[in-house]
CSV table of N, CA, C and O in Angstrom, one decimal:
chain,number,residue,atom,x,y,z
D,1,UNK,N,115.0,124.0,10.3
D,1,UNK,CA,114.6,122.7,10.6
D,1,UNK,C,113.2,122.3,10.1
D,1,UNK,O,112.9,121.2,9.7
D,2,UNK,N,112.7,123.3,10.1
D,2,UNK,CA,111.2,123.1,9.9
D,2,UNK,C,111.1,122.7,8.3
D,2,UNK,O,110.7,121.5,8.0
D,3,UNK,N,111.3,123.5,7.4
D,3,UNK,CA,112.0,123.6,6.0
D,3,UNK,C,112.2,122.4,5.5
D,3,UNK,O,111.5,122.0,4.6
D,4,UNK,N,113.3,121.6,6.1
D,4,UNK,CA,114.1,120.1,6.0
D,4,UNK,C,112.6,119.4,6.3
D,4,UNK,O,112.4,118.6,5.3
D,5,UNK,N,111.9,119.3,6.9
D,5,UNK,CA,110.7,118.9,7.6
D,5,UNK,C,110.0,118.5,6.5
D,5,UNK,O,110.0,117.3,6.1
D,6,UNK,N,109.4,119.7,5.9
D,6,UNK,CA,108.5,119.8,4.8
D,6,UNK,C,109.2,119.4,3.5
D,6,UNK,O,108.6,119.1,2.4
D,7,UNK,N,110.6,119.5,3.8
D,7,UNK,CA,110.6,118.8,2.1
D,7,UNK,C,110.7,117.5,2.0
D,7,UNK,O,110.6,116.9,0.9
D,8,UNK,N,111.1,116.6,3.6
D,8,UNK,CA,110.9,115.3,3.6
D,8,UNK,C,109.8,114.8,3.3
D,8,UNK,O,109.8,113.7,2.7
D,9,UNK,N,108.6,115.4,3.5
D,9,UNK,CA,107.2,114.9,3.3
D,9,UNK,C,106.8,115.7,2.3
D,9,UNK,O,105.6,115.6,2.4
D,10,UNK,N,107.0,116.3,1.5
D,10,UNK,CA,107.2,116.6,-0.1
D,10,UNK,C,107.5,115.5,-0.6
D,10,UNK,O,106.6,114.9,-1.2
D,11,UNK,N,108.8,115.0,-0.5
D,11,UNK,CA,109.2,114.1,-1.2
D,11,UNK,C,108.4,112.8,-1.1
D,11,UNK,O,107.9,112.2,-2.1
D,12,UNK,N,108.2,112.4,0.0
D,12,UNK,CA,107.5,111.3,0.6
D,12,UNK,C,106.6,111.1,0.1
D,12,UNK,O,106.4,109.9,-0.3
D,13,UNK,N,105.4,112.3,0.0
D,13,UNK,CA,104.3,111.9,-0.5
D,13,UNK,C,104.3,111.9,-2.5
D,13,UNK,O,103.5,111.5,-3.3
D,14,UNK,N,105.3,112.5,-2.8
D,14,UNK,CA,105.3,112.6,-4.1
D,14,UNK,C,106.4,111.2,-4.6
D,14,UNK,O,106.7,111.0,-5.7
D,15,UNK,N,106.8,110.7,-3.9
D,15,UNK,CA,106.7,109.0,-3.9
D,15,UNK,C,105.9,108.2,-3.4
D,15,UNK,O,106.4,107.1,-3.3
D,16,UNK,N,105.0,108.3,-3.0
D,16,UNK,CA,103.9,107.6,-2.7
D,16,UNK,C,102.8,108.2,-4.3
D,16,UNK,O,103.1,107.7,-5.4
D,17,UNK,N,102.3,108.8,-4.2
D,17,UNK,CA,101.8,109.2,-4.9
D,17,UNK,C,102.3,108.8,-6.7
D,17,UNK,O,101.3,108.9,-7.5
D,18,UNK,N,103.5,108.6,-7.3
D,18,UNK,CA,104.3,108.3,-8.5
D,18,UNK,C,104.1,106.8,-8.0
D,18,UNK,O,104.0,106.1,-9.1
D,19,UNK,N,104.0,106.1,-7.1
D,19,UNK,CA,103.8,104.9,-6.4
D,19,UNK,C,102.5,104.5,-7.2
D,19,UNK,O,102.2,103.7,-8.1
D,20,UNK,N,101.8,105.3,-6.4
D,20,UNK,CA,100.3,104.8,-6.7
D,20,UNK,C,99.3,104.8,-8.4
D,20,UNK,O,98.4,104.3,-8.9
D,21,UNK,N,100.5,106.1,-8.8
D,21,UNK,CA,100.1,106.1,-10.3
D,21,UNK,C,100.0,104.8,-10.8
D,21,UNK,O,98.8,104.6,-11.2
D,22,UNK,N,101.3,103.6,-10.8
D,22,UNK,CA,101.8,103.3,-11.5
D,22,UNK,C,101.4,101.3,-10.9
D,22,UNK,O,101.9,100.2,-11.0
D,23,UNK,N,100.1,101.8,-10.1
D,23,UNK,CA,99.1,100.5,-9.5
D,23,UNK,C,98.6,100.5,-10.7
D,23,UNK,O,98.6,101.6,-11.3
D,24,UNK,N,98.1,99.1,-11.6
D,24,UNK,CA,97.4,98.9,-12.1
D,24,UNK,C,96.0,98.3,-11.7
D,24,UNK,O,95.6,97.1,-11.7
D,25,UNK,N,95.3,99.6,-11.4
D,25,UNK,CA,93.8,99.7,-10.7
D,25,UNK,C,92.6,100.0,-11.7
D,25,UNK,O,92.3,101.0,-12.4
D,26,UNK,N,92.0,98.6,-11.4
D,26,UNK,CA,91.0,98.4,-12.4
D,26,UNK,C,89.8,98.3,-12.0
D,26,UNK,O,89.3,97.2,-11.9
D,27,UNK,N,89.2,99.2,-11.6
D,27,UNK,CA,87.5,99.0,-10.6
D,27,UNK,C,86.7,97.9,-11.5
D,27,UNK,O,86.5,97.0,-10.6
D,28,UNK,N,86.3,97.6,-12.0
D,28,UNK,CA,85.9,96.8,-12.7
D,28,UNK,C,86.5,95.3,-12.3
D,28,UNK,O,86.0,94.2,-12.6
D,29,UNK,N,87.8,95.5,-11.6
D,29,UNK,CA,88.2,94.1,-11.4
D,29,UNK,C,87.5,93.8,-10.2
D,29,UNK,O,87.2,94.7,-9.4
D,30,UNK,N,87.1,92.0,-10.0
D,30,UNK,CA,86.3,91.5,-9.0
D,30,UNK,C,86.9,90.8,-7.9
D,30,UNK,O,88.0,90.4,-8.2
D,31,UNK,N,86.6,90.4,-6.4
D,31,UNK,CA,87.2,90.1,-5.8
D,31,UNK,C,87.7,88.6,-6.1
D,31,UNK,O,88.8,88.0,-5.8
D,32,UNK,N,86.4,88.0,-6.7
D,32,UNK,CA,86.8,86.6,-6.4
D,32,UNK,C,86.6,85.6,-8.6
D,32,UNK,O,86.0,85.7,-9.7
D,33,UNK,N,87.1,85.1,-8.4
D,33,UNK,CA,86.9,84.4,-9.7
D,33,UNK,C,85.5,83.7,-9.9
D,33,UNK,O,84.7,83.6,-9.0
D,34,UNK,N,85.4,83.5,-10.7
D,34,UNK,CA,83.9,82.4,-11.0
D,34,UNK,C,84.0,80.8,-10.9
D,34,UNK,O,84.2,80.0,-11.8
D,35,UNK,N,83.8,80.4,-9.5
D,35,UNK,CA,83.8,79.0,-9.5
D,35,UNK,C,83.4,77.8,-10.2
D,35,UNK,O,82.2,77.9,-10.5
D,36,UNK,N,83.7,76.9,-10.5
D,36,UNK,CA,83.3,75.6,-11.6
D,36,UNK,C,81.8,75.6,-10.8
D,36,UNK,O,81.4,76.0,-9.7
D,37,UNK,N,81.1,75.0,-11.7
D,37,UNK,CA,79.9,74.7,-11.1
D,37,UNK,C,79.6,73.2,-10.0
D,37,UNK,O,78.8,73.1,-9.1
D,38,UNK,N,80.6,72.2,-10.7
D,38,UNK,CA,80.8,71.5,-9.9
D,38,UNK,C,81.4,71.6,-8.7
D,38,UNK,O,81.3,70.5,-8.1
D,39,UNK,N,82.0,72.6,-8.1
D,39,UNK,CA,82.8,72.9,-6.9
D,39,UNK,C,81.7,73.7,-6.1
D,39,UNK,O,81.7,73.4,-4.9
D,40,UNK,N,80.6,74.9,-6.5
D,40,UNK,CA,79.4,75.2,-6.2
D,40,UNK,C,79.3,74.1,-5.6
D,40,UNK,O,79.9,74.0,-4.5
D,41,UNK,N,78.3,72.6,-6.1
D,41,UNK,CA,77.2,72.3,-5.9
D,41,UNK,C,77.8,70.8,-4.8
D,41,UNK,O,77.0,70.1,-4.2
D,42,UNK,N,79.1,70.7,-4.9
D,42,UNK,CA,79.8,70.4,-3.9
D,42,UNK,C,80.1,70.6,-2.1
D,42,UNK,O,80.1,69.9,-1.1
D,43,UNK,N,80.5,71.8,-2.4
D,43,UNK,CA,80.2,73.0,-1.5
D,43,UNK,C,79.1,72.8,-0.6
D,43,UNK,O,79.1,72.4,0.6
D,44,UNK,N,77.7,73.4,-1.7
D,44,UNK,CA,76.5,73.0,-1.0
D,44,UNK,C,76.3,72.0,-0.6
D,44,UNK,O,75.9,72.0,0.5
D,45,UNK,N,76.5,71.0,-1.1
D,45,UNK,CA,76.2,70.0,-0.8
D,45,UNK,C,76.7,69.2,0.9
D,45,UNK,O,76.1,68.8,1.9
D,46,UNK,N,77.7,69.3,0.7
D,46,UNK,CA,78.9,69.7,2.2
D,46,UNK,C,78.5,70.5,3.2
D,46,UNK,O,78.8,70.3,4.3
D,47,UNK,N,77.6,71.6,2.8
D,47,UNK,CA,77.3,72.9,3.5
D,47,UNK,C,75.6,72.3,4.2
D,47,UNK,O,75.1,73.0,5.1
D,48,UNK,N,74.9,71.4,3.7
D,48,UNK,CA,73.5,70.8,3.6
D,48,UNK,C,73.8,69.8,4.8
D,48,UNK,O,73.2,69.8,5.9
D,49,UNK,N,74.9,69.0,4.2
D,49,UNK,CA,75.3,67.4,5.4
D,49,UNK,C,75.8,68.1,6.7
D,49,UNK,O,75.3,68.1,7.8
D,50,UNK,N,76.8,68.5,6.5
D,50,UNK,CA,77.3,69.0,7.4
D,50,UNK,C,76.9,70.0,8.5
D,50,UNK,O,77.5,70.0,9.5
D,51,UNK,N,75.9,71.0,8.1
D,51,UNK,CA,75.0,71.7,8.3
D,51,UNK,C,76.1,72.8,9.2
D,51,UNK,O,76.4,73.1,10.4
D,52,UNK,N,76.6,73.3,8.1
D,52,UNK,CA,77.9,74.3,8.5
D,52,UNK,C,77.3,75.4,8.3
D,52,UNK,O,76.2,75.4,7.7
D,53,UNK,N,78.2,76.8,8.7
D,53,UNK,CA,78.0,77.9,8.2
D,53,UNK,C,78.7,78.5,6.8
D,53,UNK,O,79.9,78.7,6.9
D,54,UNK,N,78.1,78.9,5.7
D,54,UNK,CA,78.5,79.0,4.1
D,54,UNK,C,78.5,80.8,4.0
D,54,UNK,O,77.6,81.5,4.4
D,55,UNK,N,79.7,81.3,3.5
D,55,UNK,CA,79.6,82.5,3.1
D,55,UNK,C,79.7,82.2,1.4
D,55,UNK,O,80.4,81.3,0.9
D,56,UNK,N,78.7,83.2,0.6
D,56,UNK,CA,78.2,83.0,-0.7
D,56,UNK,C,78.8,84.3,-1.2
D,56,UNK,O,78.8,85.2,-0.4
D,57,UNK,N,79.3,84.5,-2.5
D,57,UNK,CA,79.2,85.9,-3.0
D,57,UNK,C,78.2,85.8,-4.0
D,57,UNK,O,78.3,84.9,-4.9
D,58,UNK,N,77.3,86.6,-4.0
D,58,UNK,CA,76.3,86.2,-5.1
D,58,UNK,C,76.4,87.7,-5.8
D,58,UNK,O,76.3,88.8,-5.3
D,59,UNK,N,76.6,87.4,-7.1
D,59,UNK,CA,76.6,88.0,-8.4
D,59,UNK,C,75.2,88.7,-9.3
D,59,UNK,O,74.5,88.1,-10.1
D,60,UNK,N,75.0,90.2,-9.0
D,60,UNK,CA,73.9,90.6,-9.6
D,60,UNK,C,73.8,90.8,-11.2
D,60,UNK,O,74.6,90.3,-11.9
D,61,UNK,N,72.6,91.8,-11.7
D,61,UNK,CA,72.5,91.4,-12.9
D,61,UNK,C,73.5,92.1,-13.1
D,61,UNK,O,74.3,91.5,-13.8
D,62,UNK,N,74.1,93.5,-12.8
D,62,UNK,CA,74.7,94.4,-13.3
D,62,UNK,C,76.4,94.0,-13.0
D,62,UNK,O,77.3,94.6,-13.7
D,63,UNK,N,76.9,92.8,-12.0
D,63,UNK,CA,78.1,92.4,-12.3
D,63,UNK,C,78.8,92.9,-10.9
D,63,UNK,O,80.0,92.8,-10.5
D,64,UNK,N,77.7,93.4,-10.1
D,64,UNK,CA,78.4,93.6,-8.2
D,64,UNK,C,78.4,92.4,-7.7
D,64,UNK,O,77.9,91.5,-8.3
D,65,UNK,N,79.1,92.3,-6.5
D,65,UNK,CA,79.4,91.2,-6.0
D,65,UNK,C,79.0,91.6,-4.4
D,65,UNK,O,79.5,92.6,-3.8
D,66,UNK,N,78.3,91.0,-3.9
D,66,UNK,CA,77.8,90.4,-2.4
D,66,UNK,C,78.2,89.7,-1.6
D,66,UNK,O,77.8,88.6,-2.1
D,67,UNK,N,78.7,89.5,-0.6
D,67,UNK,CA,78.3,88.5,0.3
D,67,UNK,C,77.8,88.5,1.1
D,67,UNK,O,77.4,89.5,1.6
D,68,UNK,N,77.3,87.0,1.7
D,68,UNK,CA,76.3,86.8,2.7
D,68,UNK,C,76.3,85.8,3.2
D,68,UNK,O,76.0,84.9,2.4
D,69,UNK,N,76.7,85.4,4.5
D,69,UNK,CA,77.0,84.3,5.4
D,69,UNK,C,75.8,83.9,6.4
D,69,UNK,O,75.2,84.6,7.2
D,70,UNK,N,75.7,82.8,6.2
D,70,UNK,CA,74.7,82.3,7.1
D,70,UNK,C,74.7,80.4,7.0
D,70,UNK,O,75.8,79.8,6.9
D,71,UNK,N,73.2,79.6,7.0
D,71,UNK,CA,73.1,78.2,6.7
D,71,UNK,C,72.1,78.1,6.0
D,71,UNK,O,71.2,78.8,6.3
D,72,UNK,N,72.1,77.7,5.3
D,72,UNK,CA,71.7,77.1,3.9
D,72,UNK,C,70.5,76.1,4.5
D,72,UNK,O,70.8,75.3,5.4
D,73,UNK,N,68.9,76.2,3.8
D,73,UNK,CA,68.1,76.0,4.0
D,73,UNK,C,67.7,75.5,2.6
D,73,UNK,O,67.6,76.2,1.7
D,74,UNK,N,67.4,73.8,2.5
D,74,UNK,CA,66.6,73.3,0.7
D,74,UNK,C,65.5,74.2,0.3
D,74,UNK,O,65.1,74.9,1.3
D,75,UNK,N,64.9,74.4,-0.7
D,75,UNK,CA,64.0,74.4,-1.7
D,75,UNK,C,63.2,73.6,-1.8
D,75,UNK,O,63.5,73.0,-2.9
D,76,UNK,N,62.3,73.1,-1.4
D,76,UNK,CA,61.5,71.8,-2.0
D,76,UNK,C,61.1,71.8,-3.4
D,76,UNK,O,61.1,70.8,-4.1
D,77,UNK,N,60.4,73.3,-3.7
D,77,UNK,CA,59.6,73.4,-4.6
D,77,UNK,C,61.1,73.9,-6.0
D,77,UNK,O,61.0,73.6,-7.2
D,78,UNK,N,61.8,74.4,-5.6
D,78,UNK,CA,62.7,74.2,-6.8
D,78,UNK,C,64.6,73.7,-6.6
D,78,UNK,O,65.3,74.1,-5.7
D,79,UNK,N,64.8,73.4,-7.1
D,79,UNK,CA,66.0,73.0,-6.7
D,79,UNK,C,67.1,73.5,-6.3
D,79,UNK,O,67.8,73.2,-5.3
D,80,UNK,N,67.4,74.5,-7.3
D,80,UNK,CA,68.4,75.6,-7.7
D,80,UNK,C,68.0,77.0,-7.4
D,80,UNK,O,68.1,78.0,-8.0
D,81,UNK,N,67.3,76.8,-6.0
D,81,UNK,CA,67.3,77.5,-4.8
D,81,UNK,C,67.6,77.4,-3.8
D,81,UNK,O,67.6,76.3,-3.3
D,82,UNK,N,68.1,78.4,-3.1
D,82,UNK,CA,68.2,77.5,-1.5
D,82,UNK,C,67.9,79.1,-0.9
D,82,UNK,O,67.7,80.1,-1.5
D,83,UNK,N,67.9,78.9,0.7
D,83,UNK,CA,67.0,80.2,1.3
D,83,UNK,C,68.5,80.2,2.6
D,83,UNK,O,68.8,79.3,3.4
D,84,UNK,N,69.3,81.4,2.4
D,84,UNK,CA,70.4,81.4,3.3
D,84,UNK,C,70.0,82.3,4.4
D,84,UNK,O,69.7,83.4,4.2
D,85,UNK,N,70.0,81.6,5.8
D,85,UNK,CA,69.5,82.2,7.1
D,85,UNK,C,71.1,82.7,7.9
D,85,UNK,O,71.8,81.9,8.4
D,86,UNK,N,71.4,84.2,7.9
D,86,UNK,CA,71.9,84.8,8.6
D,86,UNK,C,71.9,84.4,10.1
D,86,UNK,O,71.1,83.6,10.5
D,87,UNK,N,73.1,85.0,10.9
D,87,UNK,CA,72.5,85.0,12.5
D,87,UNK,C,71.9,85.9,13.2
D,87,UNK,O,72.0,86.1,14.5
D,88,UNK,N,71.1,86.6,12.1
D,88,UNK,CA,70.1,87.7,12.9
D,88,UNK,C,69.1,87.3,12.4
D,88,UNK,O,68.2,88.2,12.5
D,89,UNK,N,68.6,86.0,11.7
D,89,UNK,CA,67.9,84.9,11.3
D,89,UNK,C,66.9,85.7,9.7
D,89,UNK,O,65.8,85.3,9.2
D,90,UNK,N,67.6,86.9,9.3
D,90,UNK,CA,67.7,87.0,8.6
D,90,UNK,C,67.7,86.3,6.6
D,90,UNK,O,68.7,85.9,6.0
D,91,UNK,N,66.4,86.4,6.0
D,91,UNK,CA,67.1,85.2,5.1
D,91,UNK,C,67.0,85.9,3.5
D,91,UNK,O,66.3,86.8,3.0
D,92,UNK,N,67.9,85.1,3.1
D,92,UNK,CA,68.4,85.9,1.5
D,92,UNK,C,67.7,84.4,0.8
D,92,UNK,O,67.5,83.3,1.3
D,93,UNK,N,67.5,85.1,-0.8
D,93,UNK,CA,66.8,84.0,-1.4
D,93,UNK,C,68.2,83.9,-2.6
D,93,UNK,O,68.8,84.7,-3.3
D,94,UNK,N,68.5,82.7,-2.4
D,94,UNK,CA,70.0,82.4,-3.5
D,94,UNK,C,70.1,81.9,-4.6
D,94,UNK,O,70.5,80.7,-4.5
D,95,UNK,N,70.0,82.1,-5.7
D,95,UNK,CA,69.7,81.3,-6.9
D,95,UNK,C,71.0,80.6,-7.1
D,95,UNK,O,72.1,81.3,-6.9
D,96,UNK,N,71.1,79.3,-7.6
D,96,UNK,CA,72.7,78.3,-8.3
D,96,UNK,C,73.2,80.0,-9.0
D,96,UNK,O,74.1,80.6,-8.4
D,97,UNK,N,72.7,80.5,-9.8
D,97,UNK,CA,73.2,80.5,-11.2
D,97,UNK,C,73.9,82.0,-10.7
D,97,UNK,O,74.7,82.6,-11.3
D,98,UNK,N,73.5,82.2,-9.7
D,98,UNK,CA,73.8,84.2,-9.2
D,98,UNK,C,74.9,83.8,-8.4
D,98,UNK,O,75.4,84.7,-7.7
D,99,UNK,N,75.5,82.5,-8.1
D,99,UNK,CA,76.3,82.5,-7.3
D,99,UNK,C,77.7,82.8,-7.7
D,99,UNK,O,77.6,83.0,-8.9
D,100,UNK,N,78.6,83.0,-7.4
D,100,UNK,CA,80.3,83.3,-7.9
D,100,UNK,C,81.2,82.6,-7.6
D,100,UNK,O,81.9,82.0,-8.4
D,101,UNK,N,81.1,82.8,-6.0
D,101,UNK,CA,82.1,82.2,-5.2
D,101,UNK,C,81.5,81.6,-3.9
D,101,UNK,O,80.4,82.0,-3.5
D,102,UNK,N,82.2,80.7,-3.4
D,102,UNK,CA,81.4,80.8,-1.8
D,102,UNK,C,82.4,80.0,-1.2
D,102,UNK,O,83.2,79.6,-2.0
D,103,UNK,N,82.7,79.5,0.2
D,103,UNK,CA,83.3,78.8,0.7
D,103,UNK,C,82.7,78.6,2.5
D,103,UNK,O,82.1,79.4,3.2
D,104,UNK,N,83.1,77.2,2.9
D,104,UNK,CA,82.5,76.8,4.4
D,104,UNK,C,83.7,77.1,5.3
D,104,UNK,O,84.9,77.1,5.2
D,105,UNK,N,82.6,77.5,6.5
D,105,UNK,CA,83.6,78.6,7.9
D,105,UNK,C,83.6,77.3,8.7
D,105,UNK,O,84.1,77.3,9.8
């Protein structure tokens, strides 16, 4: 019985496994696409009036991807900044151009 046991989960895992080969798994692939810039600055803009909470993925130099949820605070001194306040009041400095994706909660 025992025997029968082990070769069900032989098998099992050696289809799972022929399974998993056959994922086309690309680490380099990203979660999210790169949004129009007009849909960005829309967003924000929605995310400013409305004074909602915005989750951002912001894109570093090396091509990682982050997110960070909080409210969105202007720039006076530059535009294509904004200063995003977490709720542990926490704040991230956001550039337009590092942005990816983002969307309002």
């Amino acid at each position: 019985m025992i025997d029968i046991q082990q070769n069900n989960w032989q098998k099992f895992t050696a289809v799972v496994q022929r399974n998993l080969a056959t994922v086309n798994f690309n680490p380099n692939s990203k979660l999210h696409p790169q949004m129009p810039d007009f849909q960005i600055k829309l967003f924000i803009q929605q995310a400013f009036q409305k004074n909602k909470t915005i989750t951002i993925w912001l894109q570093d130099a090396v091509g990682n991807e982050h997110a960070v949820t909080g409210k969105l605070r202007s720039s006076l001194h530059r535009p294509q900044t904004f200063l995003l306040v977490d709720q542990n009041a926490i704040p991230t400095l956001v550039t337009f151009k590092n942005i990816k994706f983002l969307k309002l909660i």
